[in-house]
């Protein structure tokens, strides 16, 4: 088998950097940039390109089996990659009870892109990384020789792929193609932590990465350390997490957060994805008000996705 030609998909790399004039930051002497990873590719959006590209190359034409919940951005991106590259894909979906219900819009898109969906009960899903459980799942989907990508796409290949995101923002970043600026803090929303693990490794010694987890639980720091250990042999870069802005957990979008996102869209004409990006931007506004960034700082917010229709 041969590896797919990802260059044929013509990704926009490095992704553009856009400066935003927002008084909520300006009054604190903070310069806000948006790292527009949502513009890398219309179907493989944002960090999904950076994480999937090395794994799709490693799959070398084999069926790709991966995992996610009913609203997983990762499942949609993998399904789209399968369609674009002619690769068979299987999505193992958390929640056996969903198998008898109509597909939601997210899973409908996956199926339309050719992904075979396989629903498993939540207990089995929690044990999906155990060799015996995984082998049983692969037998059930008739793909014992498949290339397996973990939930969220976060493995060592993905983490090393995301290092390029930090390198693109290392020391100096082009802003709107006509200026250079030193970036002090790079912030992004985190699900499984793979993007932050790679990003932090690519930044310069005078830069730091800030992660805003979108899930509850407080487990992510250990997961990120584990990802960096497997990818690089140990912790890399200056990074930290602030887990106060998950708004109740994944896929929770209360009215306050939705209103904030709508207001940001109206102010700046930038579409705000609600499950990740809105929580990131909300957190940054709160942190700016708290004085978390010294006056004169430049903060780059990584826009990892866009709203799903």
PDB file of C-alpha atoms in Angstrom:
ATOM      1  CA  UNK A   1       0.000   0.000   0.000  1.00  0.00           C
ATOM      2  CA  UNK A   2       1.097   3.574  -0.670  1.00  0.00           C
ATOM      3  CA  UNK A   3       0.628   6.680   1.426  1.00  0.00           C
ATOM      4  CA  UNK A   4      -1.977   9.213   0.225  1.00  0.00           C
ATOM      5  CA  UNK A   5      -0.770  12.432  -1.390  1.00  0.00           C
ATOM      6  CA  UNK A   6      -1.779  14.996   1.231  1.00  0.00           C
ATOM      7  CA  UNK A   7      -0.148  17.811  -0.742  1.00  0.00           C
ATOM      8  CA  UNK A   8      -2.865  17.346  -3.351  1.00  0.00           C
ATOM      9  CA  UNK A   9      -5.350  18.732  -0.797  1.00  0.00           C
ATOM     10  CA  UNK A  10      -3.482  22.067  -0.874  1.00  0.00           C
ATOM     11  CA  UNK A  11      -3.508  23.053   2.796  1.00  0.00           C
ATOM     12  CA  UNK A  12      -2.971  26.703   3.631  1.00  0.00           C
ATOM     13  CA  UNK A  13       0.200  26.519   5.695  1.00  0.00           C
ATOM     14  CA  UNK A  14       1.396  28.345   7.619  1.00  0.00           C
ATOM     15  CA  UNK A  15      -2.075  29.455   8.628  1.00  0.00           C
ATOM     16  CA  UNK A  16      -2.646  33.240   8.648  1.00  0.00           C
ATOM     17  CA  UNK A  17      -2.418  35.462  11.710  1.00  0.00           C
ATOM     18  CA  UNK A  18      -4.988  38.221  12.160  1.00  0.00           C
ATOM     19  CA  UNK A  19      -4.827  41.103  14.601  1.00  0.00           C
ATOM     20  CA  UNK A  20      -8.037  41.978  16.430  1.00  0.00           C
ATOM     21  CA  UNK A  21      -8.696  45.405  17.914  1.00  0.00           C
ATOM     22  CA  UNK A  22     -10.832  44.674  20.981  1.00  0.00           C
ATOM     23  CA  UNK A  23     -11.199  47.164  23.798  1.00  0.00           C
ATOM     24  CA  UNK A  24     -11.511  44.402  26.385  1.00  0.00           C
ATOM     25  CA  UNK A  25      -7.846  43.659  25.718  1.00  0.00           C
ATOM     26  CA  UNK A  26      -6.673  47.072  24.583  1.00  0.00           C
ATOM     27  CA  UNK A  27      -7.606  48.767  27.851  1.00  0.00           C
ATOM     28  CA  UNK A  28      -5.184  46.415  29.599  1.00  0.00           C
ATOM     29  CA  UNK A  29      -2.414  47.103  27.093  1.00  0.00           C
ATOM     30  CA  UNK A  30      -2.724  43.632  25.530  1.00  0.00           C
ATOM     31  CA  UNK A  31      -2.429  42.938  21.833  1.00  0.00           C
ATOM     32  CA  UNK A  32      -4.704  40.118  20.613  1.00  0.00           C
ATOM     33  CA  UNK A  33      -3.891  37.993  17.576  1.00  0.00           C
ATOM     34  CA  UNK A  34      -5.928  35.175  16.093  1.00  0.00           C
ATOM     35  CA  UNK A  35      -3.975  32.250  14.633  1.00  0.00           C
ATOM     36  CA  UNK A  36      -6.478  31.182  11.983  1.00  0.00           C
ATOM     37  CA  UNK A  37      -5.981  27.443  11.839  1.00  0.00           C
ATOM     38  CA  UNK A  38      -9.649  27.260  10.854  1.00  0.00           C
ATOM     39  CA  UNK A  39      -8.528  28.419   7.398  1.00  0.00           C
ATOM     40  CA  UNK A  40      -6.026  25.595   6.746  1.00  0.00           C
ATOM     41  CA  UNK A  41      -8.498  23.500   4.748  1.00  0.00           C
ATOM     42  CA  UNK A  42     -12.280  23.698   4.232  1.00  0.00           C
ATOM     43  CA  UNK A  43     -12.850  20.070   5.302  1.00  0.00           C
ATOM     44  CA  UNK A  44      -9.862  19.213   7.502  1.00  0.00           C
ATOM     45  CA  UNK A  45     -10.186  22.205   9.753  1.00  0.00           C
ATOM     46  CA  UNK A  46      -7.637  23.613  12.136  1.00  0.00           C
ATOM     47  CA  UNK A  47      -5.752  21.329  14.430  1.00  0.00           C
ATOM     48  CA  UNK A  48      -7.482  18.363  12.787  1.00  0.00           C
ATOM     49  CA  UNK A  49      -5.195  18.789   9.774  1.00  0.00           C
ATOM     50  CA  UNK A  50      -2.091  18.994  11.916  1.00  0.00           C
ATOM     51  CA  UNK A  51      -3.034  15.876  13.897  1.00  0.00           C
ATOM     52  CA  UNK A  52      -4.493  13.763  11.096  1.00  0.00           C
ATOM     53  CA  UNK A  53      -1.962  14.424   8.333  1.00  0.00           C
ATOM     54  CA  UNK A  54       0.904  12.369   9.830  1.00  0.00           C
ATOM     55  CA  UNK A  55      -1.483   9.586  10.814  1.00  0.00           C
ATOM     56  CA  UNK A  56      -3.029   9.401   7.352  1.00  0.00           C
ATOM     57  CA  UNK A  57       0.457   9.099   5.896  1.00  0.00           C
ATOM     58  CA  UNK A  58       1.269   6.304   8.343  1.00  0.00           C
ATOM     59  CA  UNK A  59      -1.982   4.505   7.466  1.00  0.00           C
ATOM     60  CA  UNK A  60      -0.553   3.948   3.971  1.00  0.00           C
ATOM     61  CA  UNK A  61      -3.928   3.241   2.405  1.00  0.00           C
ATOM     62  CA  UNK A  62      -5.267   0.950   5.129  1.00  0.00           C
ATOM     63  CA  UNK A  63      -8.693   1.365   6.675  1.00  0.00           C
ATOM     64  CA  UNK A  64      -8.590   4.002   9.404  1.00  0.00           C
ATOM     65  CA  UNK A  65     -10.513   3.191  12.584  1.00  0.00           C
ATOM     66  CA  UNK A  66     -10.988   5.931  15.140  1.00  0.00           C
ATOM     67  CA  UNK A  67     -13.181   6.935  18.077  1.00  0.00           C
ATOM     68  CA  UNK A  68     -15.400   9.751  19.257  1.00  0.00           C
ATOM     69  CA  UNK A  69     -18.659  10.917  20.741  1.00  0.00           C
ATOM     70  CA  UNK A  70     -21.797  11.754  18.823  1.00  0.00           C
ATOM     71  CA  UNK A  71     -20.647  15.340  18.147  1.00  0.00           C
ATOM     72  CA  UNK A  72     -16.957  14.641  17.597  1.00  0.00           C
ATOM     73  CA  UNK A  73     -15.133  17.112  15.352  1.00  0.00           C
ATOM     74  CA  UNK A  74     -12.420  14.488  15.014  1.00  0.00           C
ATOM     75  CA  UNK A  75     -14.824  11.918  13.560  1.00  0.00           C
ATOM     76  CA  UNK A  76     -16.084  14.441  11.012  1.00  0.00           C
ATOM     77  CA  UNK A  77     -12.556  15.397   9.983  1.00  0.00           C
ATOM     78  CA  UNK A  78     -11.490  11.759   9.627  1.00  0.00           C
ATOM     79  CA  UNK A  79     -14.557  10.976   7.533  1.00  0.00           C
ATOM     80  CA  UNK A  80     -13.852  13.973   5.295  1.00  0.00           C
ATOM     81  CA  UNK A  81     -10.234  12.869   4.881  1.00  0.00           C
ATOM     82  CA  UNK A  82     -11.424   9.419   3.858  1.00  0.00           C
ATOM     83  CA  UNK A  83     -13.674  10.904   1.201  1.00  0.00           C
ATOM     84  CA  UNK A  84     -11.009  13.254  -0.153  1.00  0.00           C
ATOM     85  CA  UNK A  85      -8.233  10.651  -0.199  1.00  0.00           C
ATOM     86  CA  UNK A  86     -10.224   7.545  -1.047  1.00  0.00           C
ATOM     87  CA  UNK A  87      -9.481   5.886   2.303  1.00  0.00           C
ATOM     88  CA  UNK A  88     -12.034   3.634   4.031  1.00  0.00           C
ATOM     89  CA  UNK A  89     -12.871   4.913   7.518  1.00  0.00           C
ATOM     90  CA  UNK A  90     -14.717   3.501  10.509  1.00  0.00           C
ATOM     91  CA  UNK A  91     -15.942   5.624  13.405  1.00  0.00           C
ATOM     92  CA  UNK A  92     -16.482   3.883  16.742  1.00  0.00           C
ATOM     93  CA  UNK A  93     -19.090   6.007  18.506  1.00  0.00           C
ATOM     94  CA  UNK A  94     -19.614   6.196  22.259  1.00  0.00           C
ATOM     95  CA  UNK A  95     -23.187   5.200  23.208  1.00  0.00           C
ATOM     96  CA  UNK A  96     -24.844   1.974  22.092  1.00  0.00           C
ATOM     97  CA  UNK A  97     -28.231   3.603  22.739  1.00  0.00           C
ATOM     98  CA  UNK A  98     -27.621   5.902  19.765  1.00  0.00           C
ATOM     99  CA  UNK A  99     -27.691   3.038  17.285  1.00  0.00           C
ATOM    100  CA  UNK A 100     -31.505   2.958  17.238  1.00  0.00           C
ATOM    101  CA  UNK A 101     -31.944   6.708  16.936  1.00  0.00           C
ATOM    102  CA  UNK A 102     -31.809   8.976  13.888  1.00  0.00           C
ATOM    103  CA  UNK A 103     -28.291  10.245  13.256  1.00  0.00           C
ATOM    104  CA  UNK A 104     -27.602  13.762  14.453  1.00  0.00           C
ATOM    105  CA  UNK A 105     -26.245  16.285  11.897  1.00  0.00           C
ATOM    106  CA  UNK A 106     -22.630  15.565  12.870  1.00  0.00           C
ATOM    107  CA  UNK A 107     -22.891  11.796  12.418  1.00  0.00           C
ATOM    108  CA  UNK A 108     -25.009  12.299   9.315  1.00  0.00           C
ATOM    109  CA  UNK A 109     -22.082  14.193   7.790  1.00  0.00           C
ATOM    110  CA  UNK A 110     -19.727  11.363   8.750  1.00  0.00           C
ATOM    111  CA  UNK A 111     -21.944   8.804   7.067  1.00  0.00           C
ATOM    112  CA  UNK A 112     -22.369  10.978   3.981  1.00  0.00           C
ATOM    113  CA  UNK A 113     -18.572  11.117   3.680  1.00  0.00           C
ATOM    114  CA  UNK A 114     -18.457   7.316   3.623  1.00  0.00           C
ATOM    115  CA  UNK A 115     -17.540   6.565   7.229  1.00  0.00           C
ATOM    116  CA  UNK A 116     -18.958   3.327   8.641  1.00  0.00           C
ATOM    117  CA  UNK A 117     -20.345   3.996  12.102  1.00  0.00           C
ATOM    118  CA  UNK A 118     -20.132   1.399  14.861  1.00  0.00           C
ATOM    119  CA  UNK A 119     -21.805   2.145  18.186  1.00  0.00           C
ATOM    120  CA  UNK A 120     -20.504   0.639  21.419  1.00  0.00           C
ATOM    121  CA  UNK A 121     -21.750   0.810  24.995  1.00  0.00           C
ATOM    122  CA  UNK A 122     -20.075   3.302  27.289  1.00  0.00           C
ATOM    123  CA  UNK A 123     -18.337   0.673  29.395  1.00  0.00           C
ATOM    124  CA  UNK A 124     -16.686  -0.844  26.328  1.00  0.00           C
ATOM    125  CA  UNK A 125     -15.781   2.624  25.077  1.00  0.00           C
ATOM    126  CA  UNK A 126     -13.955   3.446  28.314  1.00  0.00           C
ATOM    127  CA  UNK A 127     -11.849   0.297  27.820  1.00  0.00           C
ATOM    128  CA  UNK A 128     -11.168   0.879  24.127  1.00  0.00           C
ATOM    129  CA  UNK A 129      -7.420   1.257  24.629  1.00  0.00           C
ATOM    130  CA  UNK A 130      -7.090  -2.136  26.322  1.00  0.00           C
ATOM    131  CA  UNK A 131      -5.628  -4.605  23.779  1.00  0.00           C
ATOM    132  CA  UNK A 132      -8.320  -7.254  24.214  1.00  0.00           C
ATOM    133  CA  UNK A 133     -11.172  -4.747  23.969  1.00  0.00           C
ATOM    134  CA  UNK A 134      -9.633  -3.032  20.952  1.00  0.00           C
ATOM    135  CA  UNK A 135      -9.113  -6.380  19.203  1.00  0.00           C
ATOM    136  CA  UNK A 136     -12.773  -7.209  19.781  1.00  0.00           C
ATOM    137  CA  UNK A 137     -13.871  -3.888  18.298  1.00  0.00           C
ATOM    138  CA  UNK A 138     -11.682  -4.374  15.226  1.00  0.00           C
ATOM    139  CA  UNK A 139     -13.132  -7.852  14.702  1.00  0.00           C
ATOM    140  CA  UNK A 140     -16.650  -6.466  15.061  1.00  0.00           C
ATOM    141  CA  UNK A 141     -16.058  -3.898  12.315  1.00  0.00           C
ATOM    142  CA  UNK A 142     -14.237  -6.424  10.108  1.00  0.00           C
ATOM    143  CA  UNK A 143     -11.026  -4.383  10.108  1.00  0.00           C
ATOM    144  CA  UNK A 144      -8.467  -6.370  12.060  1.00  0.00           C
ATOM    145  CA  UNK A 145      -5.603  -4.941   9.975  1.00  0.00           C
ATOM    146  CA  UNK A 146      -6.795  -1.351  10.249  1.00  0.00           C
ATOM    147  CA  UNK A 147      -4.701   1.637  11.248  1.00  0.00           C
ATOM    148  CA  UNK A 148      -6.065   2.837  14.590  1.00  0.00           C
ATOM    149  CA  UNK A 149      -6.169   6.525  15.517  1.00  0.00           C
ATOM    150  CA  UNK A 150      -7.116   7.285  19.140  1.00  0.00           C
ATOM    151  CA  UNK A 151      -9.972   9.496  20.267  1.00  0.00           C
ATOM    152  CA  UNK A 152      -9.335  13.102  19.309  1.00  0.00           C
ATOM    153  CA  UNK A 153      -6.467  11.989  17.086  1.00  0.00           C
ATOM    154  CA  UNK A 154      -3.945  12.531  19.887  1.00  0.00           C
ATOM    155  CA  UNK A 155      -0.980  10.188  19.627  1.00  0.00           C
ATOM    156  CA  UNK A 156       2.763  10.668  19.236  1.00  0.00           C
ATOM    157  CA  UNK A 157       2.538  11.321  15.499  1.00  0.00           C
ATOM    158  CA  UNK A 158      -0.169  13.921  16.039  1.00  0.00           C
ATOM    159  CA  UNK A 159       1.762  15.628  18.820  1.00  0.00           C
ATOM    160  CA  UNK A 160       4.870  15.880  16.665  1.00  0.00           C
ATOM    161  CA  UNK A 161       2.693  17.195  13.828  1.00  0.00           C
ATOM    162  CA  UNK A 162       1.334  19.949  16.075  1.00  0.00           C
ATOM    163  CA  UNK A 163       4.842  21.105  16.927  1.00  0.00           C
ATOM    164  CA  UNK A 164       4.744  23.020  13.621  1.00  0.00           C
ATOM    165  CA  UNK A 165       1.979  25.207  15.061  1.00  0.00           C
ATOM    166  CA  UNK A 166       4.349  26.422  17.756  1.00  0.00           C
ATOM    167  CA  UNK A 167       7.157  26.845  15.262  1.00  0.00           C
ATOM    168  CA  UNK A 168       4.933  29.070  13.092  1.00  0.00           C
ATOM    169  CA  UNK A 169       4.463  31.345  16.108  1.00  0.00           C
ATOM    170  CA  UNK A 170       8.023  31.040  17.389  1.00  0.00           C
ATOM    171  CA  UNK A 171       9.684  34.348  18.221  1.00  0.00           C
ATOM    172  CA  UNK A 172       8.014  36.385  15.471  1.00  0.00           C
ATOM    173  CA  UNK A 173       4.713  35.994  13.634  1.00  0.00           C
ATOM    174  CA  UNK A 174       3.625  37.751  10.471  1.00  0.00           C
ATOM    175  CA  UNK A 175       0.407  39.705  11.078  1.00  0.00           C
ATOM    176  CA  UNK A 176      -1.823  40.405   8.081  1.00  0.00           C
ATOM    177  CA  UNK A 177       1.268  39.912   5.872  1.00  0.00           C
ATOM    178  CA  UNK A 178       2.652  43.389   6.609  1.00  0.00           C
ATOM    179  CA  UNK A 179       4.125  43.342  10.094  1.00  0.00           C
ATOM    180  CA  UNK A 180       6.035  41.202  12.549  1.00  0.00           C
ATOM    181  CA  UNK A 181       5.303  40.936  16.236  1.00  0.00           C
ATOM    182  CA  UNK A 182       6.688  38.952  19.131  1.00  0.00           C
ATOM    183  CA  UNK A 183       4.108  36.582  20.625  1.00  0.00           C
ATOM    184  CA  UNK A 184       4.336  36.143  24.402  1.00  0.00           C
ATOM    185  CA  UNK A 185       1.462  33.741  25.081  1.00  0.00           C
ATOM    186  CA  UNK A 186      -0.215  31.260  22.743  1.00  0.00           C
ATOM    187  CA  UNK A 187      -3.615  30.088  23.992  1.00  0.00           C
ATOM    188  CA  UNK A 188      -5.951  27.398  22.760  1.00  0.00           C
ATOM    189  CA  UNK A 189      -8.897  25.306  23.870  1.00  0.00           C
ATOM    190  CA  UNK A 190      -8.050  21.707  24.766  1.00  0.00           C
ATOM    191  CA  UNK A 191      -9.944  18.454  24.456  1.00  0.00           C
ATOM    192  CA  UNK A 192      -7.520  15.540  24.578  1.00  0.00           C
ATOM    193  CA  UNK A 193      -4.433  17.778  24.885  1.00  0.00           C
ATOM    194  CA  UNK A 194      -2.516  16.620  21.814  1.00  0.00           C
ATOM    195  CA  UNK A 195      -2.417  20.008  20.134  1.00  0.00           C
ATOM    196  CA  UNK A 196      -1.122  21.758  23.259  1.00  0.00           C
ATOM    197  CA  UNK A 197       1.474  19.032  23.801  1.00  0.00           C
ATOM    198  CA  UNK A 198       2.931  19.648  20.336  1.00  0.00           C
ATOM    199  CA  UNK A 199       2.439  23.405  20.255  1.00  0.00           C
ATOM    200  CA  UNK A 200       4.361  23.928  23.486  1.00  0.00           C
ATOM    201  CA  UNK A 201       7.289  21.934  22.126  1.00  0.00           C
ATOM    202  CA  UNK A 202       7.522  24.208  19.090  1.00  0.00           C
ATOM    203  CA  UNK A 203       7.498  27.556  20.894  1.00  0.00           C
ATOM    204  CA  UNK A 204      10.578  29.561  21.741  1.00  0.00           C
ATOM    205  CA  UNK A 205      12.116  29.688  25.237  1.00  0.00           C
ATOM    206  CA  UNK A 206      10.589  33.134  25.899  1.00  0.00           C
ATOM    207  CA  UNK A 207       7.052  32.048  25.009  1.00  0.00           C
ATOM    208  CA  UNK A 208       4.445  30.078  26.903  1.00  0.00           C
ATOM    209  CA  UNK A 209       1.371  28.072  25.979  1.00  0.00           C
ATOM    210  CA  UNK A 210      -1.924  28.320  27.846  1.00  0.00           C
ATOM    211  CA  UNK A 211      -4.587  25.640  27.533  1.00  0.00           C
ATOM    212  CA  UNK A 212      -8.289  26.119  28.291  1.00  0.00           C
ATOM    213  CA  UNK A 213      -9.794  22.638  28.853  1.00  0.00           C
ATOM    214  CA  UNK A 214     -13.345  22.196  27.569  1.00  0.00           C
ATOM    215  CA  UNK A 215     -13.989  19.095  29.688  1.00  0.00           C
ATOM    216  CA  UNK A 216     -14.343  18.808  33.427  1.00  0.00           C
ATOM    217  CA  UNK A 217     -12.179  16.522  35.506  1.00  0.00           C
ATOM    218  CA  UNK A 218      -8.741  18.016  36.033  1.00  0.00           C
ATOM    219  CA  UNK A 219      -7.053  15.031  34.347  1.00  0.00           C
ATOM    220  CA  UNK A 220      -5.614  16.817  31.337  1.00  0.00           C
ATOM    221  CA  UNK A 221      -2.252  17.903  32.734  1.00  0.00           C
ATOM    222  CA  UNK A 222      -1.209  14.298  33.332  1.00  0.00           C
ATOM    223  CA  UNK A 223      -2.452  13.329  29.866  1.00  0.00           C
ATOM    224  CA  UNK A 224      -0.421  16.096  28.219  1.00  0.00           C
ATOM    225  CA  UNK A 225       2.683  15.112  30.149  1.00  0.00           C
ATOM    226  CA  UNK A 226       2.173  11.533  28.985  1.00  0.00           C
ATOM    227  CA  UNK A 227       1.764  12.626  25.368  1.00  0.00           C
ATOM    228  CA  UNK A 228       4.960  14.694  25.529  1.00  0.00           C
ATOM    229  CA  UNK A 229       6.813  11.813  27.175  1.00  0.00           C
ATOM    230  CA  UNK A 230       5.842   9.465  24.354  1.00  0.00           C
ATOM    231  CA  UNK A 231       6.459  11.997  21.588  1.00  0.00           C
ATOM    232  CA  UNK A 232       9.606  13.726  22.840  1.00  0.00           C
ATOM    233  CA  UNK A 233      10.907  11.711  25.768  1.00  0.00           C
ATOM    234  CA  UNK A 234       9.834  14.206  28.416  1.00  0.00           C
ATOM    235  CA  UNK A 235       8.084  17.476  29.159  1.00  0.00           C
ATOM    236  CA  UNK A 236       8.702  20.194  26.587  1.00  0.00           C
ATOM    237  CA  UNK A 237       8.039  23.908  26.660  1.00  0.00           C
ATOM    238  CA  UNK A 238       6.437  26.243  29.175  1.00  0.00           C
ATOM    239  CA  UNK A 239       2.747  25.374  29.370  1.00  0.00           C
ATOM    240  CA  UNK A 240      -0.099  25.529  31.846  1.00  0.00           C
ATOM    241  CA  UNK A 241      -3.856  24.951  32.037  1.00  0.00           C
ATOM    242  CA  UNK A 242      -6.749  27.006  33.396  1.00  0.00           C
ATOM    243  CA  UNK A 243      -9.738  24.733  33.860  1.00  0.00           C
ATOM    244  CA  UNK A 244     -12.275  27.348  34.995  1.00  0.00           C
ATOM    245  CA  UNK A 245     -13.943  27.911  31.630  1.00  0.00           C
ATOM    246  CA  UNK A 246     -15.448  24.553  30.605  1.00  0.00           C
ATOM    247  CA  UNK A 247     -19.003  25.807  31.329  1.00  0.00           C
ATOM    248  CA  UNK A 248     -20.063  22.456  32.727  1.00  0.00           C
ATOM    249  CA  UNK A 249     -18.230  20.161  30.325  1.00  0.00           C
ATOM    250  CA  UNK A 250     -17.966  19.135  26.690  1.00  0.00           C
ATOM    251  CA  UNK A 251     -20.779  20.304  24.386  1.00  0.00           C
ATOM    252  CA  UNK A 252     -22.234  22.484  27.166  1.00  0.00           C
ATOM    253  CA  UNK A 253     -23.049  25.889  25.690  1.00  0.00           C
ATOM    254  CA  UNK A 254     -25.153  27.880  28.162  1.00  0.00           C
ATOM    255  CA  UNK A 255     -26.866  31.089  27.101  1.00  0.00           C
ATOM    256  CA  UNK A 256     -24.097  33.273  28.544  1.00  0.00           C
ATOM    257  CA  UNK A 257     -21.438  31.599  26.415  1.00  0.00           C
ATOM    258  CA  UNK A 258     -23.597  31.633  23.287  1.00  0.00           C
ATOM    259  CA  UNK A 259     -24.284  35.336  23.759  1.00  0.00           C
ATOM    260  CA  UNK A 260     -20.575  36.040  24.235  1.00  0.00           C
ATOM    261  CA  UNK A 261     -19.737  34.173  21.025  1.00  0.00           C
ATOM    262  CA  UNK A 262     -22.429  35.984  19.076  1.00  0.00           C
ATOM    263  CA  UNK A 263     -21.155  39.325  20.332  1.00  0.00           C
ATOM    264  CA  UNK A 264     -17.564  38.464  19.330  1.00  0.00           C
ATOM    265  CA  UNK A 265     -18.780  37.513  15.847  1.00  0.00           C
ATOM    266  CA  UNK A 266     -20.592  40.836  15.490  1.00  0.00           C
ATOM    267  CA  UNK A 267     -17.621  42.853  16.746  1.00  0.00           C
ATOM    268  CA  UNK A 268     -14.999  41.223  14.536  1.00  0.00           C
ATOM    269  CA  UNK A 269     -16.688  39.294  11.713  1.00  0.00           C
ATOM    270  CA  UNK A 270     -14.978  36.073  12.799  1.00  0.00           C
ATOM    271  CA  UNK A 271     -17.146  32.932  13.084  1.00  0.00           C
ATOM    272  CA  UNK A 272     -16.863  31.489  16.597  1.00  0.00           C
ATOM    273  CA  UNK A 273     -17.158  27.725  17.072  1.00  0.00           C
ATOM    274  CA  UNK A 274     -19.057  27.177  20.320  1.00  0.00           C
ATOM    275  CA  UNK A 275     -17.672  23.952  21.841  1.00  0.00           C
ATOM    276  CA  UNK A 276     -14.009  24.967  21.889  1.00  0.00           C
ATOM    277  CA  UNK A 277     -13.223  28.412  20.520  1.00  0.00           C
ATOM    278  CA  UNK A 278     -15.934  30.299  22.412  1.00  0.00           C
ATOM    279  CA  UNK A 279     -14.637  28.940  25.720  1.00  0.00           C
ATOM    280  CA  UNK A 280     -11.103  29.944  24.784  1.00  0.00           C
ATOM    281  CA  UNK A 281     -12.040  33.513  23.904  1.00  0.00           C
ATOM    282  CA  UNK A 282     -14.288  33.887  26.953  1.00  0.00           C
ATOM    283  CA  UNK A 283     -11.452  32.673  29.156  1.00  0.00           C
ATOM    284  CA  UNK A 284      -8.986  35.115  27.621  1.00  0.00           C
ATOM    285  CA  UNK A 285     -11.307  38.079  28.226  1.00  0.00           C
ATOM    286  CA  UNK A 286     -11.710  36.996  31.858  1.00  0.00           C
ATOM    287  CA  UNK A 287      -7.972  36.514  32.304  1.00  0.00           C
ATOM    288  CA  UNK A 288      -7.242  39.916  30.803  1.00  0.00           C
ATOM    289  CA  UNK A 289      -9.615  41.505  33.320  1.00  0.00           C
ATOM    290  CA  UNK A 290      -7.873  39.603  36.118  1.00  0.00           C
ATOM    291  CA  UNK A 291      -4.487  41.009  35.116  1.00  0.00           C
ATOM    292  CA  UNK A 292      -3.115  37.613  34.099  1.00  0.00           C
ATOM    293  CA  UNK A 293      -1.176  39.132  31.184  1.00  0.00           C
ATOM    294  CA  UNK A 294       1.312  41.954  31.835  1.00  0.00           C
ATOM    295  CA  UNK A 295       0.686  45.230  30.055  1.00  0.00           C
ATOM    296  CA  UNK A 296       2.482  45.165  26.725  1.00  0.00           C
ATOM    297  CA  UNK A 297       1.876  41.441  26.202  1.00  0.00           C
ATOM    298  CA  UNK A 298       0.861  39.932  22.884  1.00  0.00           C
ATOM    299  CA  UNK A 299      -1.512  36.983  23.135  1.00  0.00           C
ATOM    300  CA  UNK A 300      -2.219  34.710  20.160  1.00  0.00           C
ATOM    301  CA  UNK A 301      -5.457  32.718  20.337  1.00  0.00           C
ATOM    302  CA  UNK A 302      -5.458  29.610  18.136  1.00  0.00           C
ATOM    303  CA  UNK A 303      -8.759  29.303  16.269  1.00  0.00           C
ATOM    304  CA  UNK A 304      -8.931  25.546  15.932  1.00  0.00           C
ATOM    305  CA  UNK A 305     -12.331  25.200  14.256  1.00  0.00           C
ATOM    306  CA  UNK A 306     -15.380  26.902  12.880  1.00  0.00           C
ATOM    307  CA  UNK A 307     -19.103  26.543  13.573  1.00  0.00           C
ATOM    308  CA  UNK A 308     -20.695  23.376  12.244  1.00  0.00           C
ATOM    309  CA  UNK A 309     -23.726  24.157  10.017  1.00  0.00           C
TER     310      UNK A 309
END
